[in-house]
PDB file of C-alpha atoms in Angstrom:
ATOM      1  CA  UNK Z 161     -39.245 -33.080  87.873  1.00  0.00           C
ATOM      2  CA  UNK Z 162     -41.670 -34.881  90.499  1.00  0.00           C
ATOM      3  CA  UNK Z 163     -40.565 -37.178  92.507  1.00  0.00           C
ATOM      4  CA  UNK Z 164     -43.165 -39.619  90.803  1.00  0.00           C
ATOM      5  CA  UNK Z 165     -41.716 -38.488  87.812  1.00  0.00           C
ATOM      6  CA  UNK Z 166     -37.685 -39.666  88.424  1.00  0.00           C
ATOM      7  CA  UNK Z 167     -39.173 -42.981  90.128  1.00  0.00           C
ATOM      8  CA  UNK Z 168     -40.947 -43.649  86.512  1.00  0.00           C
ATOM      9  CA  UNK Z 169     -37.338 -42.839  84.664  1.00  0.00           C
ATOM     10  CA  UNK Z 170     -35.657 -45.224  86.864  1.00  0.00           C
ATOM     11  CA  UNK Z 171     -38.421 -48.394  85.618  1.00  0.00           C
ATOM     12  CA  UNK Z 172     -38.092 -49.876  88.606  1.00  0.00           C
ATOM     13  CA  UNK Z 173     -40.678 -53.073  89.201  1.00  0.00           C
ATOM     14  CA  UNK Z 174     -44.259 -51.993  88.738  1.00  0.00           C
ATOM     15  CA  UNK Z 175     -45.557 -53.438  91.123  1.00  0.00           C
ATOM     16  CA  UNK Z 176     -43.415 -51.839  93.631  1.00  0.00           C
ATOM     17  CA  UNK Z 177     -43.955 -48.588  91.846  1.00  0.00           C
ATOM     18  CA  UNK Z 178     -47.375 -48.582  92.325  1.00  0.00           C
ATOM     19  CA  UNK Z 179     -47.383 -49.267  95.859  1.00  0.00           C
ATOM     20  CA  UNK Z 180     -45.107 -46.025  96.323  1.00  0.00           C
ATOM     21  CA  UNK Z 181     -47.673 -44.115  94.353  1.00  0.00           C
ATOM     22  CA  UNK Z 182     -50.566 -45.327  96.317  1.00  0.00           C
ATOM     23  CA  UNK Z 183     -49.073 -44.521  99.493  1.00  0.00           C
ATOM     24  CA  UNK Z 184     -47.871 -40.671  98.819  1.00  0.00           C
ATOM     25  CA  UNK Z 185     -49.956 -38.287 100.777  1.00  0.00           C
ATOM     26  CA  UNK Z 186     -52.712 -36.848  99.933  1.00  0.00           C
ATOM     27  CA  UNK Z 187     -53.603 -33.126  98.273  1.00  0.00           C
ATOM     28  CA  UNK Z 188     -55.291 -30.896  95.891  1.00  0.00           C
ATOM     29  CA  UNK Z 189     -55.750 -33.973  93.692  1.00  0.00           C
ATOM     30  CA  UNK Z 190     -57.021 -36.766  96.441  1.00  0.00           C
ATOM     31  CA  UNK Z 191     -59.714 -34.495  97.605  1.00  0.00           C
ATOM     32  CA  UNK Z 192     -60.971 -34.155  94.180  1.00  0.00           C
ATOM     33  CA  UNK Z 193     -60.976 -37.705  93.420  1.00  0.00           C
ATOM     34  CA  UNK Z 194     -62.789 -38.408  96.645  1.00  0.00           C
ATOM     35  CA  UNK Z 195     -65.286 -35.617  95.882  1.00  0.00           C
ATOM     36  CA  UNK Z 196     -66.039 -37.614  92.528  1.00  0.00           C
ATOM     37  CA  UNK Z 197     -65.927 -41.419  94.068  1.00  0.00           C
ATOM     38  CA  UNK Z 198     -69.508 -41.020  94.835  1.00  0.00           C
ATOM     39  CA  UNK Z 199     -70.655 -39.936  90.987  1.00  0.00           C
ATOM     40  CA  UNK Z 200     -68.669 -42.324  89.143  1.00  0.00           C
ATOM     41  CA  UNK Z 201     -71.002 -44.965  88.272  1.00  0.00           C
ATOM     42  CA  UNK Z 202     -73.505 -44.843  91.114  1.00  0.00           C
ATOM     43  CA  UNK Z 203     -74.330 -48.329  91.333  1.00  0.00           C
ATOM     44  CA  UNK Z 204     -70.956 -49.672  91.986  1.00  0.00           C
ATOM     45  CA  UNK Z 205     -71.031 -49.767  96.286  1.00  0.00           C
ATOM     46  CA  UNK Z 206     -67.295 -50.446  96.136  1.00  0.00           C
ATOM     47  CA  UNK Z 207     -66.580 -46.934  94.705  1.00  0.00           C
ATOM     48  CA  UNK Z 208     -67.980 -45.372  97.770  1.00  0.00           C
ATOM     49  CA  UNK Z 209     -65.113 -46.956 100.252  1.00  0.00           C
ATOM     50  CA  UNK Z 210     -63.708 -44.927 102.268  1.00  0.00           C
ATOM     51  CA  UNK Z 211     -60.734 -43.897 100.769  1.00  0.00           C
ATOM     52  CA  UNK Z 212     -58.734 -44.083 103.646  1.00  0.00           C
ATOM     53  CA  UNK Z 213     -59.754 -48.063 104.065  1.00  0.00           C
ATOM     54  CA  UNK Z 214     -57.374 -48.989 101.275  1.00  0.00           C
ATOM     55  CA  UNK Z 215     -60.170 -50.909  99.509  1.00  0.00           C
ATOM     56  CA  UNK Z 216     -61.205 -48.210  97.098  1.00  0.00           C
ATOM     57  CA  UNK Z 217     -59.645 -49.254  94.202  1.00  0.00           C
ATOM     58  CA  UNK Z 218     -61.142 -46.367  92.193  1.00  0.00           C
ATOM     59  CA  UNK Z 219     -59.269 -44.209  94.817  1.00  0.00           C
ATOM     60  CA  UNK Z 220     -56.221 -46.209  94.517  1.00  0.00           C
ATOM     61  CA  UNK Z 221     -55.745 -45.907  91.080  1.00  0.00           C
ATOM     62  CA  UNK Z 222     -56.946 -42.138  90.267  1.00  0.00           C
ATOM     63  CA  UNK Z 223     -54.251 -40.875  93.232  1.00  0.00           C
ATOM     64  CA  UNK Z 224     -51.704 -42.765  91.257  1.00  0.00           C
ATOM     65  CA  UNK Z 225     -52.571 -41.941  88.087  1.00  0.00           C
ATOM     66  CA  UNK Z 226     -52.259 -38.082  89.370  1.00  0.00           C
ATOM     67  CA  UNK Z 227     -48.554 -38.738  90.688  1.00  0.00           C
ATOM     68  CA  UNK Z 228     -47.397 -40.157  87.274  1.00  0.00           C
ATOM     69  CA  UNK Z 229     -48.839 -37.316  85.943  1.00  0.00           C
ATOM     70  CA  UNK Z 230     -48.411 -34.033  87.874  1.00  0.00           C
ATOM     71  CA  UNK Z 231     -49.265 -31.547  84.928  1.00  0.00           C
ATOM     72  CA  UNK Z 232     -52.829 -32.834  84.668  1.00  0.00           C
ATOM     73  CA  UNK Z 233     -52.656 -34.359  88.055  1.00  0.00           C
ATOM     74  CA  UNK Z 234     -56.484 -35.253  88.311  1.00  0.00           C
ATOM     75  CA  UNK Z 235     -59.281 -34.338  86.113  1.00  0.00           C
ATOM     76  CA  UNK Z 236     -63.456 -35.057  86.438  1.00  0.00           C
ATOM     77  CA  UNK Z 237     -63.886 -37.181  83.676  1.00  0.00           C
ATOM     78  CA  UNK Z 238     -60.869 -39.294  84.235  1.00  0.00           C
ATOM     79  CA  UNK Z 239     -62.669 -40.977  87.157  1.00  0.00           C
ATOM     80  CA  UNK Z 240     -65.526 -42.268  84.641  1.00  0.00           C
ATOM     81  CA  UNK Z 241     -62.349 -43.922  82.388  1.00  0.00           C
ATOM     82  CA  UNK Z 242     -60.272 -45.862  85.535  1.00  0.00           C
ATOM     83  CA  UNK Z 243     -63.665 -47.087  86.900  1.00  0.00           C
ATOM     84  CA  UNK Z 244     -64.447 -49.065  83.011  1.00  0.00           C
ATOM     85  CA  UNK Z 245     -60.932 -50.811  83.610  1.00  0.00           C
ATOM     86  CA  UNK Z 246     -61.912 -51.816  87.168  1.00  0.00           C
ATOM     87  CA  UNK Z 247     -65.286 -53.035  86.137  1.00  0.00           C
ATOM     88  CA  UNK Z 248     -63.672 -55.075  83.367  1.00  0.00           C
ATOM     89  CA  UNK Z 249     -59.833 -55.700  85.054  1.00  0.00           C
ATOM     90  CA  UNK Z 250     -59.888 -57.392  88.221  1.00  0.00           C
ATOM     91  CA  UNK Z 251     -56.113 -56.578  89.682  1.00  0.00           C
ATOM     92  CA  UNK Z 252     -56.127 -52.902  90.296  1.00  0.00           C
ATOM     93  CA  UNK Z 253     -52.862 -52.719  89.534  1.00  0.00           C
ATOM     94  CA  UNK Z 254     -53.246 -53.641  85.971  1.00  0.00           C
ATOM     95  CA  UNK Z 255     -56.175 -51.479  85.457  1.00  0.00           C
ATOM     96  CA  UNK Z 256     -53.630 -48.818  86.554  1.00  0.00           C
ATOM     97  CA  UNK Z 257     -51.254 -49.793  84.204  1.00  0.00           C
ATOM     98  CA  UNK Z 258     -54.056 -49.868  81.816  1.00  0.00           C
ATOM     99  CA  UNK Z 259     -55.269 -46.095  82.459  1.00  0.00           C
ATOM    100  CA  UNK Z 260     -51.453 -45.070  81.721  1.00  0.00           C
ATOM    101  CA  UNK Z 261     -51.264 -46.461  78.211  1.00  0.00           C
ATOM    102  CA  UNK Z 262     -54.201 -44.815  77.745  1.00  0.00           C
ATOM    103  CA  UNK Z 263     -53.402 -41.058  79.144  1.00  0.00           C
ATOM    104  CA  UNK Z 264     -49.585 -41.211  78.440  1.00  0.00           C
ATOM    105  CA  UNK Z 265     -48.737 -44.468  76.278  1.00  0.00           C
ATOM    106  CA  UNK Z 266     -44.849 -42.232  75.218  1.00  0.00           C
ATOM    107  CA  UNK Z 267     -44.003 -43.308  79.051  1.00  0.00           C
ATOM    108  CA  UNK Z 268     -43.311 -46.636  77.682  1.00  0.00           C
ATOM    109  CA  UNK Z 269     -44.911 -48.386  80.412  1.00  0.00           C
ATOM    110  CA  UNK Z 270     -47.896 -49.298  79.145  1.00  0.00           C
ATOM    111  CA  UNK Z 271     -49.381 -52.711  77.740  1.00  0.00           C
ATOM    112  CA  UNK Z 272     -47.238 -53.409  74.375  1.00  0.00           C
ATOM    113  CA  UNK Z 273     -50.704 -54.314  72.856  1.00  0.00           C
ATOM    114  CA  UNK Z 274     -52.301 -50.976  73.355  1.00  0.00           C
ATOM    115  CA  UNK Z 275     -48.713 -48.862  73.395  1.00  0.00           C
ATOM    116  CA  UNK Z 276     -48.834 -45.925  70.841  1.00  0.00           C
ATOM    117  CA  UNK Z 277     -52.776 -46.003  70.524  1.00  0.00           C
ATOM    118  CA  UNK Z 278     -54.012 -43.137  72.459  1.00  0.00           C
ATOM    119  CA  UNK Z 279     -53.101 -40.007  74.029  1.00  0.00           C
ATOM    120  CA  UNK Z 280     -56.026 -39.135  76.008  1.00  0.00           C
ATOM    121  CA  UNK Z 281     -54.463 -37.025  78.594  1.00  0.00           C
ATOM    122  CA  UNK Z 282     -54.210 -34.029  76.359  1.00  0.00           C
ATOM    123  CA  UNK Z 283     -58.071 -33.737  76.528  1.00  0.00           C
ATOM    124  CA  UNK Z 284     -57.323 -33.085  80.524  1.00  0.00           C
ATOM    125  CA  UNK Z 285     -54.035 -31.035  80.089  1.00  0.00           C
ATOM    126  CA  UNK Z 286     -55.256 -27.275  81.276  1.00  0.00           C
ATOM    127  CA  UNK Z 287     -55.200 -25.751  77.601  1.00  0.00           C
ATOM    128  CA  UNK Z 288     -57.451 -28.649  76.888  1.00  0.00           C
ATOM    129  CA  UNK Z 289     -55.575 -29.086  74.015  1.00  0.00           C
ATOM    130  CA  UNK Z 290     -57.334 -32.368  72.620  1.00  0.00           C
ATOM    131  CA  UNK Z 291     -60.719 -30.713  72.474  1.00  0.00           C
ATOM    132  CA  UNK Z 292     -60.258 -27.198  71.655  1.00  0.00           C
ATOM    133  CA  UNK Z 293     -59.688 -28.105  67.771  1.00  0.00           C
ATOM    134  CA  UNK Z 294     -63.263 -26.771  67.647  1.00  0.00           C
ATOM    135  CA  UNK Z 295     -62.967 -25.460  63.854  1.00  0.00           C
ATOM    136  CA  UNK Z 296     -62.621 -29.010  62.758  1.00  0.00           C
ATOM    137  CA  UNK Z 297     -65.216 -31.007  64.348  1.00  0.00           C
ATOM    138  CA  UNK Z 298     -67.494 -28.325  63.555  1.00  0.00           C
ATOM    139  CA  UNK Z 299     -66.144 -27.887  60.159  1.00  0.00           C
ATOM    140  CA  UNK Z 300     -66.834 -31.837  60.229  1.00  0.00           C
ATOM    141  CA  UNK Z 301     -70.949 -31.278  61.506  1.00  0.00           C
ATOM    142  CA  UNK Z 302     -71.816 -29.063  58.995  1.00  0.00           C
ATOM    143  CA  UNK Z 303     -70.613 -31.207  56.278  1.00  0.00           C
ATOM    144  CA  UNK Z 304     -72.730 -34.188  57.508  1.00  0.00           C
ATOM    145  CA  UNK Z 305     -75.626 -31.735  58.347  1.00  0.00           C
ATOM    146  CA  UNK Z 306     -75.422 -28.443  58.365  1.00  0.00           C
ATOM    147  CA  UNK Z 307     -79.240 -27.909  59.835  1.00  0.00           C
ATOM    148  CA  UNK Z 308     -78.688 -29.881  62.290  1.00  0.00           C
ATOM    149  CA  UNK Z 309     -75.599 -27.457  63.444  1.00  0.00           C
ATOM    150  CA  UNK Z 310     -77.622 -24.657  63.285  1.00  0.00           C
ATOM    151  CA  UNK Z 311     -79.514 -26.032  65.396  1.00  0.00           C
ATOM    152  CA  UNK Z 312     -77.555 -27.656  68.084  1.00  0.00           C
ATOM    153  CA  UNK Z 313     -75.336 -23.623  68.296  1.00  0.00           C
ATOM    154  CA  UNK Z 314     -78.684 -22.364  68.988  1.00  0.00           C
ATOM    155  CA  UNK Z 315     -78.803 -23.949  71.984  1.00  0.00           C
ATOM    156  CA  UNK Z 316     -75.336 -23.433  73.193  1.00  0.00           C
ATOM    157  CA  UNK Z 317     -73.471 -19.952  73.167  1.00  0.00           C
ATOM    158  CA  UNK Z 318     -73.963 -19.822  69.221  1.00  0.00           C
ATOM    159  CA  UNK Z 319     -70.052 -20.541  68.444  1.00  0.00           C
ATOM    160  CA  UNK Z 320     -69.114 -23.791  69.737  1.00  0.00           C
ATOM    161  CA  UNK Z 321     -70.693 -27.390  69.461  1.00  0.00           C
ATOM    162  CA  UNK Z 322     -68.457 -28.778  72.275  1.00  0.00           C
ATOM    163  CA  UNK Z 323     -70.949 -27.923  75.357  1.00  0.00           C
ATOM    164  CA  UNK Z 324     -73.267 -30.140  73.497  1.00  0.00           C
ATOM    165  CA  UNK Z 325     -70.712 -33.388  73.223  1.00  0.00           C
ATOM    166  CA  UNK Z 326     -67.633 -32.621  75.444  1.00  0.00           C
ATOM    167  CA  UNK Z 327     -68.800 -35.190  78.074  1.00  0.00           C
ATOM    168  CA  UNK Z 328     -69.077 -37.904  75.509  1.00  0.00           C
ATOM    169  CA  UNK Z 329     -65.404 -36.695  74.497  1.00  0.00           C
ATOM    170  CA  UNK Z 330     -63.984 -36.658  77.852  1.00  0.00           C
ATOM    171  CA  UNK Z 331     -65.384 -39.702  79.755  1.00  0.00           C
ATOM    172  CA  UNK Z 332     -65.664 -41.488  75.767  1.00  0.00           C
ATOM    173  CA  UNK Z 333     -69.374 -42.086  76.120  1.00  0.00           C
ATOM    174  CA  UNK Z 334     -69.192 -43.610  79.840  1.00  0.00           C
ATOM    175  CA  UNK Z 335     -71.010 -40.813  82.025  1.00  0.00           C
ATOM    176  CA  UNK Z 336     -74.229 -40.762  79.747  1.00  0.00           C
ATOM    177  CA  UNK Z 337     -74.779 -43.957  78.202  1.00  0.00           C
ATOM    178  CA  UNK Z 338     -75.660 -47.088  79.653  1.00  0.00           C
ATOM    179  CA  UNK Z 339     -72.857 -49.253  81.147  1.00  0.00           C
ATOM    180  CA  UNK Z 340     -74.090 -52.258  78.171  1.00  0.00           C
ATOM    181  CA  UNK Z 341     -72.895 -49.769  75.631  1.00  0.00           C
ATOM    182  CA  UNK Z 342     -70.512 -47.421  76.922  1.00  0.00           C
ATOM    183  CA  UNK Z 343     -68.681 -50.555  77.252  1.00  0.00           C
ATOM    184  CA  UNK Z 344     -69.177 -51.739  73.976  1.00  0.00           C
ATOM    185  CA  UNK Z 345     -67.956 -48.432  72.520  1.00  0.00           C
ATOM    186  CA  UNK Z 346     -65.508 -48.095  75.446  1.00  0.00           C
ATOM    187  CA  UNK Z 347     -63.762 -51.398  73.823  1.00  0.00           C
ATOM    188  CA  UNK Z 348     -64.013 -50.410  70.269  1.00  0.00           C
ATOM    189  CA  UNK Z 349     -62.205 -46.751  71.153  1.00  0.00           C
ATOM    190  CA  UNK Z 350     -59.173 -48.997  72.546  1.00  0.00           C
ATOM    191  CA  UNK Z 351     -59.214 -50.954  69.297  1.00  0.00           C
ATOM    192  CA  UNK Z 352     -59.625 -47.912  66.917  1.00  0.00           C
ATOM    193  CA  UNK Z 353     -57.911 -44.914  69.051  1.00  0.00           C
ATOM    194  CA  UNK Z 354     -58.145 -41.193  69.424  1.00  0.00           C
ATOM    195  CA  UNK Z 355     -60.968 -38.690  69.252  1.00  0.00           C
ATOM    196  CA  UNK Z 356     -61.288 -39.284  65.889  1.00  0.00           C
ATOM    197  CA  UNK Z 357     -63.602 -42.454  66.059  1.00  0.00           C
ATOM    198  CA  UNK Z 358     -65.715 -40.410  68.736  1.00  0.00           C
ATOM    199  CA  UNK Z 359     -66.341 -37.850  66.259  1.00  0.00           C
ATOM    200  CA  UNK Z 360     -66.843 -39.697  63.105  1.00  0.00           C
ATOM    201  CA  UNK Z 361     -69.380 -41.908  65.345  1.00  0.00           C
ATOM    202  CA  UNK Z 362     -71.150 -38.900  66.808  1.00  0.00           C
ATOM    203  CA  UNK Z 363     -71.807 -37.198  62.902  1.00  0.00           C
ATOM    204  CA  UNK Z 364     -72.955 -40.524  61.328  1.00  0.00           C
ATOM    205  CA  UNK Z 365     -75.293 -40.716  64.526  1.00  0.00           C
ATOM    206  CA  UNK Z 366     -76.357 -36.707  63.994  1.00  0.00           C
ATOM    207  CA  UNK Z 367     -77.155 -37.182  60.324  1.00  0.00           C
ATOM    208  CA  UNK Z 368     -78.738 -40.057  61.042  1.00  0.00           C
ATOM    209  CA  UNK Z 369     -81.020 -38.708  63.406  1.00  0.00           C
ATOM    210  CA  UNK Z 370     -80.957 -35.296  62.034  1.00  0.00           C
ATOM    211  CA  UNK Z 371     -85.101 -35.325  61.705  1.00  0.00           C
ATOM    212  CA  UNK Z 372     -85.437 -36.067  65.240  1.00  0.00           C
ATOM    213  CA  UNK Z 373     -83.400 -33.503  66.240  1.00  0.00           C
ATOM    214  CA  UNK Z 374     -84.712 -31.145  64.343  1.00  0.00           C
ATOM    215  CA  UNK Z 375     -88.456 -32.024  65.573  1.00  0.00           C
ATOM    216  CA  UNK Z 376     -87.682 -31.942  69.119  1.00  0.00           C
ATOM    217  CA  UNK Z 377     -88.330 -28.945  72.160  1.00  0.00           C
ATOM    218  CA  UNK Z 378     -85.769 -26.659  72.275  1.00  0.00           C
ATOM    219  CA  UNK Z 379     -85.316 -27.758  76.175  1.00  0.00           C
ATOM    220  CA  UNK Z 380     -84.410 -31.514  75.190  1.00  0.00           C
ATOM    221  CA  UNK Z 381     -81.755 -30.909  72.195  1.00  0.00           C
ATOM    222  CA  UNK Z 382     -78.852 -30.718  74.484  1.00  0.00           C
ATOM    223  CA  UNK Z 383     -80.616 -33.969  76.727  1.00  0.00           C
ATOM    224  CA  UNK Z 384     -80.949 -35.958  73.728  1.00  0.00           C
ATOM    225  CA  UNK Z 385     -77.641 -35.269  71.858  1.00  0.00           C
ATOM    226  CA  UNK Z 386     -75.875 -35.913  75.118  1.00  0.00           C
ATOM    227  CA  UNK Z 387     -78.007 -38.832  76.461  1.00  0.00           C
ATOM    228  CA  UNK Z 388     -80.100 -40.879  73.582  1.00  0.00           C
ATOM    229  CA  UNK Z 389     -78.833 -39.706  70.238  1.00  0.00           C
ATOM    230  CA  UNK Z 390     -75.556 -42.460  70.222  1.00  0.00           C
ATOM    231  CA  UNK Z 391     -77.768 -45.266  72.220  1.00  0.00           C
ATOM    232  CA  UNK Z 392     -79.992 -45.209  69.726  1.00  0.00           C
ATOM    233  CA  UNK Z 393     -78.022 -45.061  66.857  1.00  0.00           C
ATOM    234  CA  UNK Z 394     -75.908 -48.252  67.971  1.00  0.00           C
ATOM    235  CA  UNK Z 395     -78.968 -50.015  69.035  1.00  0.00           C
ATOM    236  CA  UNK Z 396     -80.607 -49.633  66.019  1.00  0.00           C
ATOM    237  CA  UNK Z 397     -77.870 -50.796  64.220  1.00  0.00           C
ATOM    238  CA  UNK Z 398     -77.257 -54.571  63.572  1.00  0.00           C
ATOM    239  CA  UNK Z 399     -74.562 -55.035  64.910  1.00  0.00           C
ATOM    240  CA  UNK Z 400     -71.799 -52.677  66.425  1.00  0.00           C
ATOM    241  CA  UNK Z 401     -69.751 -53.850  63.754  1.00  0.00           C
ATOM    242  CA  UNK Z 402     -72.193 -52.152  61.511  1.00  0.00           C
ATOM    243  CA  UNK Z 403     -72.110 -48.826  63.309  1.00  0.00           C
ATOM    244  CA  UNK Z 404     -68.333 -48.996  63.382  1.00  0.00           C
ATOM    245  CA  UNK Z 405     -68.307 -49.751  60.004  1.00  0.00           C
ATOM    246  CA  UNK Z 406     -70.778 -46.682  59.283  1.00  0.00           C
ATOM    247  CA  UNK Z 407     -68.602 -44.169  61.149  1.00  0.00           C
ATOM    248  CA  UNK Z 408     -65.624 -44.728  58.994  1.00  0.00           C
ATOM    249  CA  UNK Z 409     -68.088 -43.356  55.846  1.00  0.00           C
TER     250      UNK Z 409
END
């Protein structure tokens, strides 16, 4: 085991926990996450502080989160996730504690209220075990509309869907949508849980818009899926409620 990972077996204090983790030195991960600091959410100026000045509490909380964790360490993708807890969670610390019930909730460290919810780290473990289950969800697209899935392998490598929606699956909406509703979805995902609200809220959104799809260039498919398809589907709803409510059909 880690060192990060007998410090978390003894439960010591968080808080002091968290300082430890903060202060390790840096690596493989830390140059990552200060590769992506600039990308995450471009209008945010306090995400591109140095991350040497200590004020970078995007930095902060991704080097943790990749000592907890040293099998997935750091991933792109989890940087889009930490940064929706700061923006909404002003103590860093609890937005930590807040990215670990989401990634790893079995640690038992994690907010009683959202303990047992989610397991989101497996979608960054290096089998990518929560998103290769490629079968299903494309099992589940044909069944809502099977045109449309022609369509949308067409413009991939003709056997998976997931280059079309895997960004929306890892970052859960954040890197393509606008902040007003990746939050808004961003919420309901900690309310409802897992990948599966993601996909059942992706095919009500594809058959909905199936015409659309099918009428557009072939050079603005992937674009639109990725970019407009679940804004405008939510948007046009009355409520998110409503879409919610749709995408357990």
């Amino acid at each position: 085991k880690s060192n990060a990972e007998r410090t978390l077996n003894k439960t010591p204090s968080e808080g002091t926990y968290y300082t430890q983790l903060r202060s390790l030195p840096s690596n493989e991960n830390t140059r990552q996450i200060t590769v992506d600091l600039h990308r995450t959410i471009t209008n945010c100026e306090e995400f591109k502080l140095a991350p040497d000045s200590g004020k970078n509490r995007l930095y902060n909380v991704l080097h943790a989160y990749s000592a907890v964790d040293p099998e997935v360490g750091y991933s792109q993708g989890m940087n889009f996730l930490a940064a929706m807890l700061l923006l909404n969670i002003p103590d860093e610390e609890d937005a930590f504690w807040c990215l670990v019930s989401i990634m790893m909730p079995s640690k038992g460290q994690s907010p009683k209220m959202l303990r047992g919810r989610h397991n989101w780290r497996r979608m960054f473990t290096p089998d990518m075990q929560g998103i290769q289950d490629d079968d299903i969800v494309k099992g589940t697209y044909l069944e809502a509309a099977p045109i449309v899935l022609d369509r949308i392998l067409s413009e991939t490598d003709g056997e998976s869907i997931l280059p079309a929606f895997s960004s929306l699956y890892f970052t859960i909406f954040i890197s393509d949508l606008p902040y007003s509703v990746a939050r808004r979805l961003f919420e309901a995902f900690l309310v409802i849980g897992e990948r599966d609200f993601i996909t059942r809220l992706l095919v009500k959104a594809v058959k909905d818009k199936a015409q659309v799809i099918l009428k557009l260039p072939c050079f603005e498919v992937i674009s639109y899926l990725r970019n407009v398809l679940v804004m405008e589907y939510v948007q046009e709803r009355v409520s998110l409620k409503d879409a919610l409510y749709c995408s357990k059909s």
